[in-house]
PDB file of N, CA and C in Angstrom:
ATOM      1  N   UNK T   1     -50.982 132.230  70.683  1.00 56.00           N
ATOM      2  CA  UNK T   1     -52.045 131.597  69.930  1.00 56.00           C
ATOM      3  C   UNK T   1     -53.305 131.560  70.796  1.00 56.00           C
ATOM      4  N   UNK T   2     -54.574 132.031  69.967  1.00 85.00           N
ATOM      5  CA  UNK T   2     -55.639 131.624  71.040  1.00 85.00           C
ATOM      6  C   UNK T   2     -56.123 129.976  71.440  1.00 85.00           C
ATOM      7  N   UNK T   3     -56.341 130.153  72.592  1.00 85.00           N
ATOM      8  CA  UNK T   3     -57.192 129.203  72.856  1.00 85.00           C
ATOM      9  C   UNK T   3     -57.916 128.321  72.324  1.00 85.00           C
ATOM     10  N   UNK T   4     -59.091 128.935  71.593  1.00 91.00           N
ATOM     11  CA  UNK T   4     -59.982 128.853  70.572  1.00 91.00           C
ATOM     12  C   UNK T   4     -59.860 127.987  69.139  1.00 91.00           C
ATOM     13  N   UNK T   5     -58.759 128.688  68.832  1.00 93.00           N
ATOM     14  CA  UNK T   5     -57.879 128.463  67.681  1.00 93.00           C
ATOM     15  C   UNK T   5     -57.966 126.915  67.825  1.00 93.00           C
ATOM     16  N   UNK T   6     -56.816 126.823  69.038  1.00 93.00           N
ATOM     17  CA  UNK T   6     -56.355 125.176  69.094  1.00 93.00           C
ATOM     18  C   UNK T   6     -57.334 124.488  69.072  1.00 93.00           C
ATOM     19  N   UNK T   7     -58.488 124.790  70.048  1.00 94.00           N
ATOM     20  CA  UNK T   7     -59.370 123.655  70.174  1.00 94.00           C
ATOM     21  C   UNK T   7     -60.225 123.367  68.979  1.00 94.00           C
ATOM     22  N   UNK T   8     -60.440 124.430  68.449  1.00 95.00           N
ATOM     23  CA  UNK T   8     -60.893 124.100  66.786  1.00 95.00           C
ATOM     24  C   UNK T   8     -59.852 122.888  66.144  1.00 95.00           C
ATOM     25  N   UNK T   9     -58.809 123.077  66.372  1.00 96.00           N
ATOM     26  CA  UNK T   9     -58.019 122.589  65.469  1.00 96.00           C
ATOM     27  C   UNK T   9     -57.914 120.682  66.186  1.00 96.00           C
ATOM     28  N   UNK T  10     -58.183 120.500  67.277  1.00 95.00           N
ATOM     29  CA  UNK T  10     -58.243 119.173  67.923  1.00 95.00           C
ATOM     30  C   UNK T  10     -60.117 118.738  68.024  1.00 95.00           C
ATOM     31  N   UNK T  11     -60.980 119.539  67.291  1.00 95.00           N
ATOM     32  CA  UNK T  11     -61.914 119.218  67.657  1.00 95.00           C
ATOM     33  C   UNK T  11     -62.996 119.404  65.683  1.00 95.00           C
ATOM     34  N   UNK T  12     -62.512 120.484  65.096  1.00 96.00           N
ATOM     35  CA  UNK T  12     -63.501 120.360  63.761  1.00 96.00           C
ATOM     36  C   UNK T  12     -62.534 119.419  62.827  1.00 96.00           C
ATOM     37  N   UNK T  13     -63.303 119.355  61.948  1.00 97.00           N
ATOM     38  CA  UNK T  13     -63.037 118.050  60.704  1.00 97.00           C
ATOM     39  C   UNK T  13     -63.108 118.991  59.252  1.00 97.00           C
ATOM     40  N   UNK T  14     -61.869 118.413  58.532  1.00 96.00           N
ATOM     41  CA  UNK T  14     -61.587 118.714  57.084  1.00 96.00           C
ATOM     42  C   UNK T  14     -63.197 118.762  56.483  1.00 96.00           C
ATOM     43  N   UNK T  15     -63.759 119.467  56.006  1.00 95.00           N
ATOM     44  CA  UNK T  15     -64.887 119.674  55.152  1.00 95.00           C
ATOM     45  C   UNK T  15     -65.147 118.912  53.782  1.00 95.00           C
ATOM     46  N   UNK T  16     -64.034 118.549  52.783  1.00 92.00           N
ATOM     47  CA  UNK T  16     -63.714 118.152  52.011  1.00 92.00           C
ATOM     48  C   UNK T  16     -61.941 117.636  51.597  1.00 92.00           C
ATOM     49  N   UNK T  17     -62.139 117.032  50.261  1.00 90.00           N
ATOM     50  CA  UNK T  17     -60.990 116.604  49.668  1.00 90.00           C
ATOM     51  C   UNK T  17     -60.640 115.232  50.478  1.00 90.00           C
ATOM     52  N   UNK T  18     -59.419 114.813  50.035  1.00 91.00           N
ATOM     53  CA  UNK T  18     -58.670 113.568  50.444  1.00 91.00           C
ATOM     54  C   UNK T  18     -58.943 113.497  51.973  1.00 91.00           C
ATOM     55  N   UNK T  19     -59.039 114.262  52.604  1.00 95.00           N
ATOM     56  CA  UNK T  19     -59.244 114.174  53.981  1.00 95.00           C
ATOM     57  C   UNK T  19     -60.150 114.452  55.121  1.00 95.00           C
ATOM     58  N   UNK T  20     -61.278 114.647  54.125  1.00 96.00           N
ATOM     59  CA  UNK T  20     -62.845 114.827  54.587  1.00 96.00           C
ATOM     60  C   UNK T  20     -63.204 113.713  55.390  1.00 96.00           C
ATOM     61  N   UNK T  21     -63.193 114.803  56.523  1.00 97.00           N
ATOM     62  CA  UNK T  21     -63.815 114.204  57.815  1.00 97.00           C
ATOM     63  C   UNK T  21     -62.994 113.945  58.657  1.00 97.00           C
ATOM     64  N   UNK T  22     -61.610 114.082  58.674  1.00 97.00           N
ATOM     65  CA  UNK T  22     -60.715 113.774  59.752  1.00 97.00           C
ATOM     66  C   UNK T  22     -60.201 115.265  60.328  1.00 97.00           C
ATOM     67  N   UNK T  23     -59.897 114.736  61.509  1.00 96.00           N
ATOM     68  CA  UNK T  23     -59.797 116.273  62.337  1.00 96.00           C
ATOM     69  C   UNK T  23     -58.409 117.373  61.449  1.00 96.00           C
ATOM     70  N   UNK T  24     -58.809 118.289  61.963  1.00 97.00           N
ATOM     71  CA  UNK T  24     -57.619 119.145  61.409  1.00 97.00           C
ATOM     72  C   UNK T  24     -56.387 118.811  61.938  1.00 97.00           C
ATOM     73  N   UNK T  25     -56.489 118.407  62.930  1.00 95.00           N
ATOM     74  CA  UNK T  25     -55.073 118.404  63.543  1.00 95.00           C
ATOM     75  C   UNK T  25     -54.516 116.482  63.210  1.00 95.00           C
ATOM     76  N   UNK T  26     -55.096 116.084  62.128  1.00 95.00           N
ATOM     77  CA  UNK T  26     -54.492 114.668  62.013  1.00 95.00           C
ATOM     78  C   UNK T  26     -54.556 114.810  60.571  1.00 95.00           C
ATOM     79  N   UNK T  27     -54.415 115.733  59.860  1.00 96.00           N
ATOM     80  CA  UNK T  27     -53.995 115.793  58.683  1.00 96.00           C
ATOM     81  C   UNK T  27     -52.631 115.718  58.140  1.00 96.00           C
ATOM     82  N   UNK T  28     -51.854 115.365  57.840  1.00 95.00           N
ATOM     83  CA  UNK T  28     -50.833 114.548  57.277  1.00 95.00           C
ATOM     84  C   UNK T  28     -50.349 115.791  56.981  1.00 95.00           C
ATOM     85  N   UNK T  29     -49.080 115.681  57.055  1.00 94.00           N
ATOM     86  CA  UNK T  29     -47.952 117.171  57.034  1.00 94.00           C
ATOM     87  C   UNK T  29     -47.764 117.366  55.795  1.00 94.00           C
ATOM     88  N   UNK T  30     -47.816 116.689  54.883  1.00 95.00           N
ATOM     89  CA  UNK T  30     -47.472 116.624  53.286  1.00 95.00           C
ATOM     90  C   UNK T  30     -48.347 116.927  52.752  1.00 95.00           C
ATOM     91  N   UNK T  31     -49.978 117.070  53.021  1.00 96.00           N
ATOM     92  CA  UNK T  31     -51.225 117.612  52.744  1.00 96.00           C
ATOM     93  C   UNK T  31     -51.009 118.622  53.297  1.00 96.00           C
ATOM     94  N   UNK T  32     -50.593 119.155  53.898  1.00 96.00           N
ATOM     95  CA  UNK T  32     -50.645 120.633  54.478  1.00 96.00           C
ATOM     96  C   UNK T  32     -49.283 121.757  53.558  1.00 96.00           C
ATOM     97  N   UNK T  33     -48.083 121.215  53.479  1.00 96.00           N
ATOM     98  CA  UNK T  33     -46.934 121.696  52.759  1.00 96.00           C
ATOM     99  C   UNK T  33     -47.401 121.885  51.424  1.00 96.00           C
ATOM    100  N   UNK T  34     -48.449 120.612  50.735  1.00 96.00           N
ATOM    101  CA  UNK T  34     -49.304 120.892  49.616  1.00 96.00           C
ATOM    102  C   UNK T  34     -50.386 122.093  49.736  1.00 96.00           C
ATOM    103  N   UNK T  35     -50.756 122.099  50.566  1.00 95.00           N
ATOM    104  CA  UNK T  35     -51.967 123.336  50.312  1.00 95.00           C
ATOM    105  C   UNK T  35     -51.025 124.556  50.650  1.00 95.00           C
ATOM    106  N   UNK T  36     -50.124 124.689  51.251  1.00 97.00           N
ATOM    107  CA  UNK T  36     -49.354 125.928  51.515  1.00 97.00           C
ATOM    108  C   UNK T  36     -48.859 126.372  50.104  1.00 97.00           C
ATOM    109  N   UNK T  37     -48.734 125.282  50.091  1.00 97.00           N
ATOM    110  CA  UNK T  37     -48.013 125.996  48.208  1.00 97.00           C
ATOM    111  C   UNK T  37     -48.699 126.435  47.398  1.00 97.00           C
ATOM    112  N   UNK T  38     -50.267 125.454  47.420  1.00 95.00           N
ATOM    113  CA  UNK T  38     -51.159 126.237  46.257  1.00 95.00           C
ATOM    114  C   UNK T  38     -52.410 127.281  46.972  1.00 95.00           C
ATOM    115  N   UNK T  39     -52.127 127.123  48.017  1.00 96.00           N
ATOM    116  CA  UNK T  39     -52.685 128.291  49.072  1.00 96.00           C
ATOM    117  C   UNK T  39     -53.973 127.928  49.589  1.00 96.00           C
ATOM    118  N   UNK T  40     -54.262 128.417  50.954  1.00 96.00           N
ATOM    119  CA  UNK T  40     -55.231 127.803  51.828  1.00 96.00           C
ATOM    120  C   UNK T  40     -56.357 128.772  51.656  1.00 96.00           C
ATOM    121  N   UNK T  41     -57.682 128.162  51.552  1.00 94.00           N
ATOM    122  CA  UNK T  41     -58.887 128.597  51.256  1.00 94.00           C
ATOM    123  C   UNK T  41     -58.787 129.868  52.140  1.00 94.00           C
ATOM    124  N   UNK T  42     -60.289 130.282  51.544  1.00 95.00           N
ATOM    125  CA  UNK T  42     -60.285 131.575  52.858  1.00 95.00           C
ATOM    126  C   UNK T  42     -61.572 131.214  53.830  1.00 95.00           C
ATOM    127  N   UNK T  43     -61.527 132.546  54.900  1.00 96.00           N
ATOM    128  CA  UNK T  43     -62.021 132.155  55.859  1.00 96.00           C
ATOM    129  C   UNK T  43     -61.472 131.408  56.998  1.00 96.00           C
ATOM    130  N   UNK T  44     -62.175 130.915  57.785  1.00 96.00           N
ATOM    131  CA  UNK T  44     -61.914 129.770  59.412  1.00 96.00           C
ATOM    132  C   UNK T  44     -61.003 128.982  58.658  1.00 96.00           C
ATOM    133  N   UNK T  45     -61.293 127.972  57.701  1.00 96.00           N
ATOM    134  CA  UNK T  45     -60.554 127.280  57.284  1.00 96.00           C
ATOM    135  C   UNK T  45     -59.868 126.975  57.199  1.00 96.00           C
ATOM    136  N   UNK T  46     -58.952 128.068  56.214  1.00 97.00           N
ATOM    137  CA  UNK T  46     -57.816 128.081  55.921  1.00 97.00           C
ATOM    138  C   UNK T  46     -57.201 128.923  56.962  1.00 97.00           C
ATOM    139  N   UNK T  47     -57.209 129.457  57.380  1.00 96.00           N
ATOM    140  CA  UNK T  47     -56.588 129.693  59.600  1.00 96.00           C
ATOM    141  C   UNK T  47     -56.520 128.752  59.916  1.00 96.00           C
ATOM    142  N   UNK T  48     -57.280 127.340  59.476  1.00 97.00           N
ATOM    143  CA  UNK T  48     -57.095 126.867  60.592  1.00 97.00           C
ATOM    144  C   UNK T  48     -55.827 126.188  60.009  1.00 97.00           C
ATOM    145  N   UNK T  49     -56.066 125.568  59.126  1.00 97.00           N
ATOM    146  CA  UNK T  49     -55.364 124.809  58.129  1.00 97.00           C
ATOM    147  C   UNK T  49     -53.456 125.623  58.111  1.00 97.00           C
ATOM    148  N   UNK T  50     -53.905 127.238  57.883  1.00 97.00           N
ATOM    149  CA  UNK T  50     -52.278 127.310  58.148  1.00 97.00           C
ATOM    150  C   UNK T  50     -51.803 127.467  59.369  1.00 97.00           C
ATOM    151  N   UNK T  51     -52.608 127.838  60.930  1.00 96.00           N
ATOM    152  CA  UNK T  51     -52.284 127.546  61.503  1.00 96.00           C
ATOM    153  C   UNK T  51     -51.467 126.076  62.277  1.00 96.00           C
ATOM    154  N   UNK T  52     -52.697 125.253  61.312  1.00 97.00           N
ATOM    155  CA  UNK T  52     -52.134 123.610  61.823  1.00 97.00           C
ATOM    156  C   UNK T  52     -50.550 123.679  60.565  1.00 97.00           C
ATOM    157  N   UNK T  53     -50.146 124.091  59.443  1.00 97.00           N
ATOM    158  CA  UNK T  53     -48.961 123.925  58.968  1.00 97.00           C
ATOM    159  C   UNK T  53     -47.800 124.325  59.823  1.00 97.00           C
ATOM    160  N   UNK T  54     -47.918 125.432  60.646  1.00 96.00           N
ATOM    161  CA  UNK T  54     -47.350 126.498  61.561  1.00 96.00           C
ATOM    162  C   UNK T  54     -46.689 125.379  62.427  1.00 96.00           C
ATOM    163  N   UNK T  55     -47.495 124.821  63.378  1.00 95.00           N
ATOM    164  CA  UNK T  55     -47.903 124.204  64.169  1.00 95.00           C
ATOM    165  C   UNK T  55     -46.915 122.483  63.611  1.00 95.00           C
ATOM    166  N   UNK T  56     -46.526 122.123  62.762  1.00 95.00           N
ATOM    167  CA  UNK T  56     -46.276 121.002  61.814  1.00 95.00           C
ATOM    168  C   UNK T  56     -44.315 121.386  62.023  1.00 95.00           C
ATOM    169  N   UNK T  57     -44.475 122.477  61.225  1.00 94.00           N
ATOM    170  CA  UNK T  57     -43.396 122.828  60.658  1.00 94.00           C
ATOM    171  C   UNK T  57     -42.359 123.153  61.777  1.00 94.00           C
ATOM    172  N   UNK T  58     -42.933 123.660  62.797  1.00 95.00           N
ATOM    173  CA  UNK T  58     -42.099 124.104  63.928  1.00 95.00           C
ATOM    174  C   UNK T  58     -41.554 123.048  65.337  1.00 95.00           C
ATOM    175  N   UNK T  59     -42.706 122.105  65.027  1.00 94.00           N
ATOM    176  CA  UNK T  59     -42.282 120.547  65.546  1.00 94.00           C
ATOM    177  C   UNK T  59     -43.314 121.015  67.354  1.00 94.00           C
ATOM    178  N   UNK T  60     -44.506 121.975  67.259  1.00 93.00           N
ATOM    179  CA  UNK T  60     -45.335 122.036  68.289  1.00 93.00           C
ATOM    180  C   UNK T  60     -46.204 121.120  68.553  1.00 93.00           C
ATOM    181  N   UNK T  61     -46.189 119.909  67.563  1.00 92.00           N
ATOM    182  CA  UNK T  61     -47.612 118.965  68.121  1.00 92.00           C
ATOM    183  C   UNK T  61     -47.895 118.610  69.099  1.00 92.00           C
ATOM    184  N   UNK T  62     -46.633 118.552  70.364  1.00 92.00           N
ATOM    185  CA  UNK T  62     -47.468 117.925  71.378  1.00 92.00           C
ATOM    186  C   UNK T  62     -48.438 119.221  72.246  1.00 92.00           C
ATOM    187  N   UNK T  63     -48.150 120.305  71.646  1.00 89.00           N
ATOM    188  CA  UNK T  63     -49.594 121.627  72.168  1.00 89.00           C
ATOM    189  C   UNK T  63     -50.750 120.641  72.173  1.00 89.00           C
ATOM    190  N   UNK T  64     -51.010 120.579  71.087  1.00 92.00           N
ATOM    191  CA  UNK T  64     -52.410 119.639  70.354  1.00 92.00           C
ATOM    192  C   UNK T  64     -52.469 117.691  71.231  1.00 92.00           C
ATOM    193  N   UNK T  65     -51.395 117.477  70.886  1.00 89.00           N
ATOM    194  CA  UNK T  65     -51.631 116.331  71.563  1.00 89.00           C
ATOM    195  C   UNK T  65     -52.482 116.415  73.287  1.00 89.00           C
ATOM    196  N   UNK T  66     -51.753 116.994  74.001  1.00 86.00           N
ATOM    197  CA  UNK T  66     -52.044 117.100  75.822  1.00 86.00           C
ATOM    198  C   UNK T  66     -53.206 117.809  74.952  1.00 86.00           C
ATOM    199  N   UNK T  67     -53.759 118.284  74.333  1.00 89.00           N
ATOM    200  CA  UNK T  67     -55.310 119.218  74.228  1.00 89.00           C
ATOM    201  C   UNK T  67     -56.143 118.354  73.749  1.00 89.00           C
ATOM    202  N   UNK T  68     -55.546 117.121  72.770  1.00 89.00           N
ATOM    203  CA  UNK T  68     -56.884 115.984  72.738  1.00 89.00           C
ATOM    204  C   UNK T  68     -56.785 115.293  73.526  1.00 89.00           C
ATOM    205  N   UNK T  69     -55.567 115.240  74.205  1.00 87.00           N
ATOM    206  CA  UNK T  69     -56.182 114.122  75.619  1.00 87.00           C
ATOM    207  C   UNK T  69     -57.061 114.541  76.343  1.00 87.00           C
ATOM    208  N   UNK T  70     -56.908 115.864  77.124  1.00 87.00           N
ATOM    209  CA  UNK T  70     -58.113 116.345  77.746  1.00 87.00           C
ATOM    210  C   UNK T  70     -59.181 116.091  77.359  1.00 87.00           C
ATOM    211  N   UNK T  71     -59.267 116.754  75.933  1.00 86.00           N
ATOM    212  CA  UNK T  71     -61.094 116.926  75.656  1.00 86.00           C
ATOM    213  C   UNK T  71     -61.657 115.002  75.402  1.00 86.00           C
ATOM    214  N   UNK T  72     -60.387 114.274  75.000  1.00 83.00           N
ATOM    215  CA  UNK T  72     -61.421 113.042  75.446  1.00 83.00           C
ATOM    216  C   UNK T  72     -61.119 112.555  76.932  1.00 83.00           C
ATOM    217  N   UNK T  73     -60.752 112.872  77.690  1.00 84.00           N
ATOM    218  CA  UNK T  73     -60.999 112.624  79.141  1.00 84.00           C
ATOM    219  C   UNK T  73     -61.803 113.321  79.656  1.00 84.00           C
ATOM    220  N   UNK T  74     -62.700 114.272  79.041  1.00 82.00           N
ATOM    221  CA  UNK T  74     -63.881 115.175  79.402  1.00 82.00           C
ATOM    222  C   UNK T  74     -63.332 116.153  80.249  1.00 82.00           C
ATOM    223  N   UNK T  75     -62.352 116.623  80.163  1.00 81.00           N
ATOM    224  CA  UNK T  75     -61.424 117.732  81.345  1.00 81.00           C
ATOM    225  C   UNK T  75     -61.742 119.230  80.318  1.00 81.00           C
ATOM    226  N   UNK T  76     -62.030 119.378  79.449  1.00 73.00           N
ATOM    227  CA  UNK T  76     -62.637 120.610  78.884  1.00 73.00           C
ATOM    228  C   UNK T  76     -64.194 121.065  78.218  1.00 73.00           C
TER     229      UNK T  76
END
């Protein structure tokens, strides 16, 4: 996985819907199993969005976790 990827995913915010404005990576697993089913936008977005399902489903959160600790301890 890139780099990039993740930190998008611990650092941009849902654009819209039920969860506008909260980071991608604190979106609720059942909002995500929902958009998998009726399918994830296109573009960055929805990368990021199925990446973060990926990421859910496989039981990787603490990747993301140690990656928001850093960036709020200013270490990135």
């Amino acid at each position: 996985m890139q780099k990039e990827i993740l930190l998008d995913l611990v650092t941009k915010k849902m654009p819209f819907g039920k969860y506008k404005g909260r980071l991608i990576c604190d979106i609720p697993e059942h909002y995500l199993v929902w958009m998998h089913r009726k399918g994830f936008p296109e573009g960055k977005l929805g990368m990021w969005l199925n990446t973060m399902y990926e990421i859910r489903v496989n039981g990787l959160e603490y990747i993301l976790i140690e990656l928001k600790k850093k960036i709020q301890l200013g270490e990135l």
